mmCIF file of C-alpha atoms in Angstrom:
data_model
loop_
_atom_site.group_PDB
_atom_site.id
_atom_site.type_symbol
_atom_site.label_atom_id
_atom_site.label_comp_id
_atom_site.label_asym_id
_atom_site.label_seq_id
_atom_site.Cartn_x
_atom_site.Cartn_y
_atom_site.Cartn_z
ATOM 1 C CA LEU A 1 0.000 0.000 0.000
ATOM 2 C CA ILE A 2 2.833 2.390 0.857
ATOM 3 C CA THR A 3 4.486 1.519 -2.464
ATOM 4 C CA LEU A 4 1.327 2.201 -4.486
ATOM 5 C CA PHE A 5 0.614 5.425 -2.609
ATOM 6 C CA SER A 6 4.166 6.751 -3.020
ATOM 7 C CA TYR A 7 4.300 5.900 -6.717
ATOM 8 C CA SER A 8 0.932 7.507 -7.441
ATOM 9 C CA ARG A 9 1.906 10.698 -5.588
ATOM 10 C CA ILE A 10 5.240 10.952 -7.406
ATOM 11 C CA ARG A 11 3.561 10.307 -10.758
ATOM 12 C CA LYS A 12 0.918 12.947 -10.045
ATOM 13 C CA THR A 13 3.576 15.487 -9.052
ATOM 14 C CA SER A 14 5.611 14.723 -12.173
ATOM 15 C CA LEU A 15 2.549 15.087 -14.414
ATOM 16 C CA GLU A 16 1.632 18.404 -12.802
ATOM 17 C CA SER A 17 5.184 19.637 -13.335
ATOM 18 C CA LEU A 18 5.144 18.526 -16.990
ATOM 19 C CA TYR A 19 1.757 20.133 -17.630
ATOM 20 C CA ALA A 20 2.816 23.362 -15.900
ATOM 21 C CA GLU A 21 6.004 23.543 -17.993
ATOM 22 C CA ARG A 22 4.104 23.075 -21.266
ATOM 23 C CA SER A 23 1.435 25.566 -20.212
ATOM 24 C CA SER A 24 4.058 28.192 -19.324
ATOM 25 C CA MET A 25 5.793 27.637 -22.662
ATOM 26 C CA ALA A 26 2.582 28.168 -24.646
ATOM 27 C CA THR A 27 1.522 31.185 -22.583
ATOM 28 C CA LEU A 28 4.932 32.850 -22.774
ATOM 29 C CA THR A 29 5.153 32.323 -26.550
ATOM 30 C CA ALA A 30 1.668 33.786 -26.978
ATOM 31 C CA GLN A 31 2.621 36.812 -24.869
ATOM 32 C CA VAL A 32 5.805 37.463 -26.849
ATOM 33 C CA LEU A 33 3.930 37.198 -30.155
ATOM 34 C CA SER A 34 1.190 39.452 -28.827
ATOM 35 C CA GLU A 35 3.817 42.105 -28.083
ATOM 36 C CA LYS A 36 5.312 41.735 -31.573
ATOM 37 C CA PHE A 37 1.903 41.988 -33.239
ATOM 38 C CA ASN A 38 0.943 45.009 -31.126
ATOM 39 C CA ARG A 39 4.160 46.714 -32.190
ATOM 40 C CA LEU A 40 3.374 45.891 -35.819
ATOM 41 C CA HIS A 41 -0.138 47.260 -35.324
ATOM 42 C CA ASP A 42 1.265 50.510 -33.924
ATOM 43 C CA LEU A 43 3.686 50.794 -36.852
ATOM 44 C CA GLY A 44 0.853 50.347 -39.339
ATOM 45 C CA VAL A 45 -1.241 53.028 -37.638
ATOM 46 C CA SER A 46 1.765 55.361 -37.435
ATOM 47 C CA PHE A 47 2.569 55.023 -41.147
ATOM 48 C CA ALA A 48 -1.056 55.200 -42.339
ATOM 49 C CA THR A 49 -1.773 58.374 -40.374
ATOM 50 C CA ARG A 50 1.284 60.348 -41.488
ATOM 51 C CA PRO A 51 -0.082 63.716 -42.658
ATOM 52 C CA VAL A 52 2.041 63.808 -45.809
ATOM 53 C CA LEU A 53 0.959 60.300 -46.856
ATOM 54 C CA CYS A 54 -2.706 61.121 -46.218
ATOM 55 C CA LYS A 55 -2.372 64.393 -48.148
ATOM 56 C CA TYR A 56 -0.864 62.753 -51.239
ATOM 57 C CA ALA A 57 -3.369 59.889 -51.118
ATOM 58 C CA ASP A 58 -6.258 62.338 -50.889
ATOM 59 C CA GLU A 59 -4.896 64.140 -53.963
ATOM 60 C CA GLY A 60 -4.617 60.841 -55.829
ATOM 61 C CA ASN A 61 -0.834 61.200 -55.995
ATOM 62 C CA TRP A 62 -0.220 57.580 -55.061
ATOM 63 C CA GLU A 63 3.399 57.500 -56.170
ATOM 64 C CA ALA A 64 4.322 60.404 -53.899
ATOM 65 C CA ALA A 65 2.380 58.772 -51.051
ATOM 66 C CA ILE A 66 4.304 55.476 -51.261
ATOM 67 C CA GLN A 67 7.632 57.326 -51.244
ATOM 68 C CA VAL A 68 6.974 58.023 -47.571
ATOM 69 C CA MET A 69 7.623 54.276 -47.030
ATOM 70 C CA LYS A 70 10.953 54.054 -48.877
ATOM 71 C CA ARG A 71 13.087 53.577 -45.734
ATOM 72 C CA VAL A 72 10.786 51.060 -44.080
ATOM 73 C CA PRO A 73 12.471 47.848 -45.395
ATOM 74 C CA ALA A 74 15.858 49.078 -44.157
ATOM 75 C CA ASP A 75 14.542 50.130 -40.737
ATOM 76 C CA PHE A 76 12.208 47.164 -40.262
ATOM 77 C CA PRO A 77 13.636 44.093 -42.085
ATOM 78 C CA PHE A 78 10.654 41.882 -41.281
ATOM 79 C CA ILE A 79 8.453 44.191 -43.418
ATOM 80 C CA ASN A 80 9.050 42.784 -46.871
ATOM 81 C CA ARG A 81 6.937 45.177 -48.934
ATOM 82 C CA SER A 82 4.453 47.984 -48.523
ATOM 83 C CA PHE A 83 1.777 49.059 -50.944
ATOM 84 C CA ILE A 84 -1.326 51.199 -51.147
ATOM 85 C CA THR A 85 -4.690 50.117 -52.538
ATOM 86 C CA ASP A 86 -7.753 52.203 -53.188
ATOM 87 C CA THR A 87 -11.059 51.465 -51.461
ATOM 88 C CA LEU A 88 -11.841 48.790 -54.075
ATOM 89 C CA GLY A 89 -8.651 46.853 -53.418
ATOM 90 C CA ILE A 90 -6.815 47.962 -56.574
ATOM 91 C CA LEU A 91 -3.065 48.341 -56.047
ATOM 92 C CA MET A 92 -2.136 51.963 -56.788
ATOM 93 C CA ALA A 93 1.524 52.117 -55.675
ATOM 94 C CA ASP A 94 4.072 49.772 -54.132
ATOM 95 C CA MET A 95 7.506 49.866 -52.497
ATOM 96 C CA PRO A 96 9.726 48.288 -53.691
ATOM 97 C CA HIS A 97 8.056 48.516 -57.068
ATOM 98 C CA ILE A 98 7.193 45.309 -58.910
ATOM 99 C CA PRO A 99 6.384 45.691 -62.624
ATOM 100 C CA ASP A 100 2.870 44.766 -63.760
ATOM 101 C CA ASN A 101 1.484 44.971 -60.211
ATOM 102 C CA ARG A 102 -0.104 48.392 -60.653
ATOM 103 C CA GLY A 103 -3.818 48.133 -61.248
ATOM 104 C CA LYS A 104 -4.026 44.584 -59.901
ATOM 105 C CA SER A 105 -6.981 43.783 -57.653
ATOM 106 C CA PHE A 106 -6.405 42.390 -54.166
ATOM 107 C CA ALA A 107 -10.066 42.495 -53.188
ATOM 108 C CA HIS A 108 -10.040 38.691 -52.832
ATOM 109 C CA ARG A 109 -7.286 38.717 -50.209
ATOM 110 C CA ASP A 110 -8.080 38.221 -46.539
ATOM 111 C CA PHE A 111 -6.263 41.403 -45.526
ATOM 112 C CA PHE A 112 -8.542 43.523 -47.733
ATOM 113 C CA LYS A 113 -11.733 41.793 -46.623
ATOM 114 C CA GLY A 114 -10.725 42.204 -42.976
ATOM 115 C CA VAL A 115 -9.811 45.889 -43.099
ATOM 116 C CA LYS A 116 -12.787 46.691 -45.349
ATOM 117 C CA LYS A 117 -15.189 45.061 -42.888
ATOM 118 C CA THR A 118 -13.847 46.646 -39.701
ATOM 119 C CA ASN A 119 -12.229 49.840 -41.062
ATOM 120 C CA GLU A 120 -9.567 49.151 -38.433
ATOM 121 C CA PRO A 121 -6.009 47.757 -38.777
ATOM 122 C CA TYR A 122 -6.281 44.048 -39.579
ATOM 123 C CA LEU A 123 -3.671 41.273 -39.493
ATOM 124 C CA SER A 124 -4.422 38.739 -42.214
ATOM 125 C CA GLU A 125 -4.081 35.000 -42.470
ATOM 126 C CA VAL A 126 -0.807 33.646 -43.857
ATOM 127 C CA TYR A 127 -0.660 33.255 -47.632
ATOM 128 C CA ARG A 128 1.803 32.827 -50.478
ATOM 129 C CA ARG A 129 2.224 36.163 -52.192
ATOM 130 C CA ASP A 130 1.785 36.496 -55.960
ATOM 131 C CA ALA A 131 4.987 38.429 -56.688
ATOM 132 C CA ALA A 132 8.322 36.625 -57.036
ATOM 133 C CA PRO A 133 9.849 35.297 -54.919
ATOM 134 C CA GLN A 134 6.620 33.758 -53.731
ATOM 135 C CA LEU A 135 7.269 33.954 -50.012
ATOM 136 C CA ILE A 136 4.810 32.988 -47.292
ATOM 137 C CA VAL A 137 3.657 36.221 -45.713
ATOM 138 C CA THR A 138 1.000 37.837 -43.584
ATOM 139 C CA ALA A 139 -0.203 41.390 -44.103
ATOM 140 C CA LEU A 140 -1.277 44.216 -41.843
ATOM 141 C CA ALA A 141 -3.748 46.497 -43.609
ATOM 142 C CA SER A 142 -4.542 49.935 -42.154
ATOM 143 C CA PRO A 143 -7.079 52.480 -43.423
ATOM 144 C CA ILE A 144 -5.808 55.796 -44.817
ATOM 145 C CA LYS A 145 -8.213 58.639 -44.036
ATOM 146 C CA ASN A 146 -8.439 62.203 -45.266
ATOM 147 C CA SER A 147 -8.877 65.294 -43.106
ATOM 148 C CA ASN A 148 -12.631 64.628 -42.893
ATOM 149 C CA GLY A 149 -12.084 61.114 -41.515
ATOM 150 C CA ILE A 150 -13.236 59.417 -44.718
ATOM 151 C CA THR A 151 -11.310 56.306 -45.766
ATOM 152 C CA ILE A 152 -9.609 56.942 -49.117
ATOM 153 C CA GLY A 153 -7.374 53.866 -49.331
ATOM 154 C CA TYR A 154 -5.454 51.223 -47.417
ATOM 155 C CA LEU A 155 -1.799 50.913 -46.511
ATOM 156 C CA VAL A 156 -0.668 47.286 -46.531
ATOM 157 C CA LEU A 157 2.497 46.094 -44.824
ATOM 158 C CA GLN A 158 3.545 42.673 -46.088
ATOM 159 C CA ILE A 159 5.441 40.813 -43.370
ATOM 160 C CA THR A 160 7.717 37.858 -43.983
ATOM 161 C CA VAL A 161 6.434 35.243 -41.537
ATOM 162 C CA GLU A 162 9.771 33.426 -41.453
ATOM 163 C CA LYS A 163 11.612 36.489 -40.171
ATOM 164 C CA LEU A 164 8.879 37.559 -37.794
ATOM 165 C CA LEU A 165 8.474 34.144 -36.153
ATOM 166 C CA ASP A 166 11.856 32.534 -36.775
ATOM 167 C CA TRP A 167 12.827 32.639 -33.097
ATOM 168 C CA SER A 168 9.870 30.381 -32.197
ATOM 169 C CA LYS A 169 11.408 27.525 -34.225
ATOM 170 C CA GLU A 170 14.346 27.405 -31.814
ATOM 171 C CA ILE A 171 12.194 26.499 -28.797
ATOM 172 C CA SER A 172 13.041 22.946 -27.752
ATOM 173 C CA ILE A 173 10.494 20.732 -26.017
ATOM 174 C CA GLY A 174 12.153 17.358 -26.339
ATOM 175 C CA GLN A 175 11.807 14.460 -28.740
ATOM 176 C CA SER A 176 8.965 14.723 -31.294
ATOM 177 C CA GLY A 177 7.811 18.018 -29.772
ATOM 178 C CA TYR A 178 7.076 21.211 -31.710
ATOM 179 C CA VAL A 179 5.784 24.734 -31.221
ATOM 180 C CA TYR A 180 3.138 25.713 -33.763
ATOM 181 C CA VAL A 181 1.848 29.219 -34.434
ATOM 182 C CA VAL A 182 -1.488 29.226 -36.253
ATOM 183 C CA ASP A 183 -3.391 32.100 -37.837
ATOM 184 C CA GLN A 184 -7.092 32.886 -37.336
ATOM 185 C CA ASN A 185 -8.117 30.279 -39.921
ATOM 186 C CA GLY A 186 -6.029 27.473 -38.448
ATOM 187 C CA HIS A 187 -3.154 27.611 -40.960
ATOM 188 C CA ILE A 188 0.310 26.955 -39.550
ATOM 189 C CA ALA A 189 2.263 30.206 -39.722
ATOM 190 C CA ALA A 190 5.445 28.952 -38.066
ATOM 191 C CA SER A 191 6.784 25.529 -37.150
ATOM 192 C CA PRO A 192 10.178 23.787 -37.309
ATOM 193 C CA LYS A 193 8.448 20.779 -38.877
ATOM 194 C CA TYR A 194 6.783 22.538 -41.807
ATOM 195 C CA ASN A 195 8.989 24.814 -43.891
ATOM 196 C CA ASP A 196 7.967 26.840 -46.931
ATOM 197 C CA THR A 197 4.467 25.409 -47.038
ATOM 198 C CA ILE A 198 1.057 26.359 -45.658
ATOM 199 C CA ILE A 199 -0.609 23.525 -43.718
ATOM 200 C CA ASP A 200 -4.292 23.662 -42.769
ATOM 201 C CA TYR A 201 -4.511 22.573 -39.121
ATOM 202 C CA SER A 202 -8.081 23.762 -38.588
ATOM 203 C CA VAL A 203 -9.400 20.207 -38.043
ATOM 204 C CA VAL A 204 -7.113 19.679 -35.044
ATOM 205 C CA PRO A 205 -9.186 19.907 -31.811
ATOM 206 C CA ALA A 206 -6.513 21.906 -29.965
ATOM 207 C CA VAL A 207 -6.472 24.493 -32.770
ATOM 208 C CA GLN A 208 -10.254 24.796 -32.708
ATOM 209 C CA LYS A 209 -10.256 25.320 -28.950
ATOM 210 C CA SER A 210 -7.401 27.832 -28.928
ATOM 211 C CA LEU A 211 -9.002 29.911 -31.703
ATOM 212 C CA LYS A 212 -12.108 30.147 -29.504
ATOM 213 C CA GLY A 213 -9.937 31.762 -26.829
ATOM 214 C CA GLU A 214 -9.475 28.674 -24.640
ATOM 215 C CA GLU A 215 -6.185 28.008 -22.841
ATOM 216 C CA LYS A 216 -5.374 24.561 -21.445
ATOM 217 C CA VAL A 217 -3.052 21.543 -21.380
ATOM 218 C CA GLU A 218 -4.496 18.141 -22.241
ATOM 219 C CA VAL A 219 -3.990 14.955 -24.218
ATOM 220 C CA LEU A 220 -5.905 15.193 -27.508
ATOM 221 C CA TYR A 221 -6.026 13.150 -30.684
ATOM 222 C CA ASN A 222 -4.359 14.894 -33.607
ATOM 223 C CA PRO A 223 -6.075 13.763 -36.841
ATOM 224 C CA MET A 224 -3.284 15.266 -38.959
ATOM 225 C CA GLU A 225 -0.549 13.253 -37.234
ATOM 226 C CA LYS A 226 -2.910 10.360 -36.408
ATOM 227 C CA GLU A 227 -1.778 10.024 -32.778
ATOM 228 C CA ASN A 228 -2.543 11.263 -29.293
ATOM 229 C CA ARG A 229 -0.523 14.330 -28.323
ATOM 230 C CA LEU A 230 0.088 16.171 -25.106
ATOM 231 C CA THR A 231 -0.915 19.677 -26.148
ATOM 232 C CA ALA A 232 -0.690 23.048 -24.463
ATOM 233 C CA TYR A 233 -2.511 25.813 -26.295
ATOM 234 C CA ALA A 234 -2.999 29.537 -25.756
ATOM 235 C CA PRO A 235 -4.647 32.280 -27.825
ATOM 236 C CA ILE A 236 -2.924 35.463 -28.974
ATOM 237 C CA PRO A 237 -5.359 38.156 -27.801
ATOM 238 C CA ASP A 238 -6.776 40.757 -30.209
ATOM 239 C CA PHE A 239 -5.364 39.105 -33.331
ATOM 240 C CA GLY A 240 -7.185 35.759 -33.437
ATOM 241 C CA TRP A 241 -3.975 33.719 -33.765
ATOM 242 C CA ALA A 242 -2.876 30.993 -31.336
ATOM 243 C CA VAL A 243 0.119 28.999 -30.093
ATOM 244 C CA LEU A 244 0.286 25.224 -29.659
ATOM 245 C CA VAL A 245 2.991 23.233 -27.893
ATOM 246 C CA GLN A 246 2.543 19.626 -28.987
ATOM 247 C CA GLN A 247 4.394 16.396 -28.244
ATOM 248 C CA GLU A 248 3.597 12.746 -28.893
ATOM 249 C CA GLU A 249 2.025 11.404 -25.702
ATOM 250 C CA GLY A 250 4.476 8.532 -25.189
ATOM 251 C CA ALA A 251 7.524 10.738 -25.686
ATOM 252 C CA ALA A 252 6.119 13.337 -23.300
ATOM 253 C CA MET A 253 5.457 10.781 -20.583
ATOM 254 C CA ALA A 254 8.943 9.321 -21.050
ATOM 255 C CA GLU A 255 10.313 12.662 -19.920
ATOM 256 C CA MET A 256 9.016 12.086 -16.406
ATOM 257 C CA LYS A 257 12.472 10.982 -15.359
ATOM 258 C CA GLY A 258 12.921 8.635 -12.446
ATOM 259 C CA LEU A 259 9.443 7.115 -12.411
ATOM 260 C CA ASN A 260 10.494 3.822 -13.989
ATOM 261 C CA SER A 261 13.490 3.542 -11.684
ATOM 262 C CA ILE A 262 11.314 4.214 -8.640
ATOM 263 C CA LEU A 263 8.778 1.615 -9.787
ATOM 264 C CA ILE A 264 11.528 -1.003 -10.245
ATOM 265 C CA ILE A 265 13.013 -0.284 -6.807
ATOM 266 C CA TYR A 266 9.588 -0.475 -5.138
ATOM 267 C CA SER A 267 8.770 -3.706 -7.004
ATOM 268 C CA ILE A 268 12.036 -5.305 -5.841
ATOM 269 C CA ALA A 269 11.288 -4.174 -2.279
ATOM 270 C CA VAL A 270 7.830 -5.762 -2.422
ATOM 271 C CA LEU A 271 9.212 -9.023 -3.824
ATOM 272 C CA LEU A 272 11.874 -9.171 -1.119
ATOM 273 C CA ALA A 273 9.249 -8.509 1.585
ATOM 274 C CA VAL A 274 7.087 -11.345 0.239
ATOM 275 C CA LEU A 275 10.120 -13.646 0.019
ATOM 276 C CA PHE A 276 11.162 -12.885 3.626
ATOM 277 C CA ALA A 277 7.568 -13.404 4.779
ATOM 278 C CA VAL A 278 7.421 -16.820 3.114
ATOM 279 C CA ILE A 279 10.771 -17.833 4.654
ATOM 280 C CA ILE A 280 9.702 -16.725 8.128
ATOM 281 C CA ILE A 281 6.338 -18.504 7.875
ATOM 282 C CA ARG A 282 8.013 -21.738 6.755
#
């Protein structure tokens, strides 16, 4: 009885420690990303409300308006491109300039639909951009308003996801464990396992829960990997994205060091006690 009680208490303590570690990792990652996204949001608002940019845009001088952004790639390397669209989603000017892009409609893109609907800065889902090289990016779209407060266009900052989230790939959580960052539609935006491809993870239960704002650690079946996984998940407030820390259940449990050794020692002790009892009785 003492053996069973001791083992169960040690196992419970080890599980609580493991769950707490995974939970802290997911929460901390979500907090760091929230700070990065808030900074990006503030940059978008700052650029889109510059008086000179608004003035040129109101005059229809789109080329002069985009020149305000010429130093942005040098000052903020994670911002890959910036461009201005009119209220219909037609690209009017871009920096750096890409031939044949002028006059192209981006009304079908998530960033345009989001900013058009809310008339507030909007961080889009991840997508593969049309222009070469076809990098995986996300975009922050901010409304440009004239002196009367009427929206006259949208400033779009195209952010290279790899540069923005590269640090998250270096987080180590043991064998077969990964940190996933997913956008508001459940697409993986950053992961050391998936490079240069967009994976739809929206069917994964942990993704569905985290995108609803839930935060928890539990063992859930992952239909994409076809196995049970110990998963910690946390939402990124205000942006609709989320963070998942996932590890194959068996590998995660194997990290509870010392449990097997303790079980073996206790089992030997029980066997010896039984053996001594039999000898004494005989």
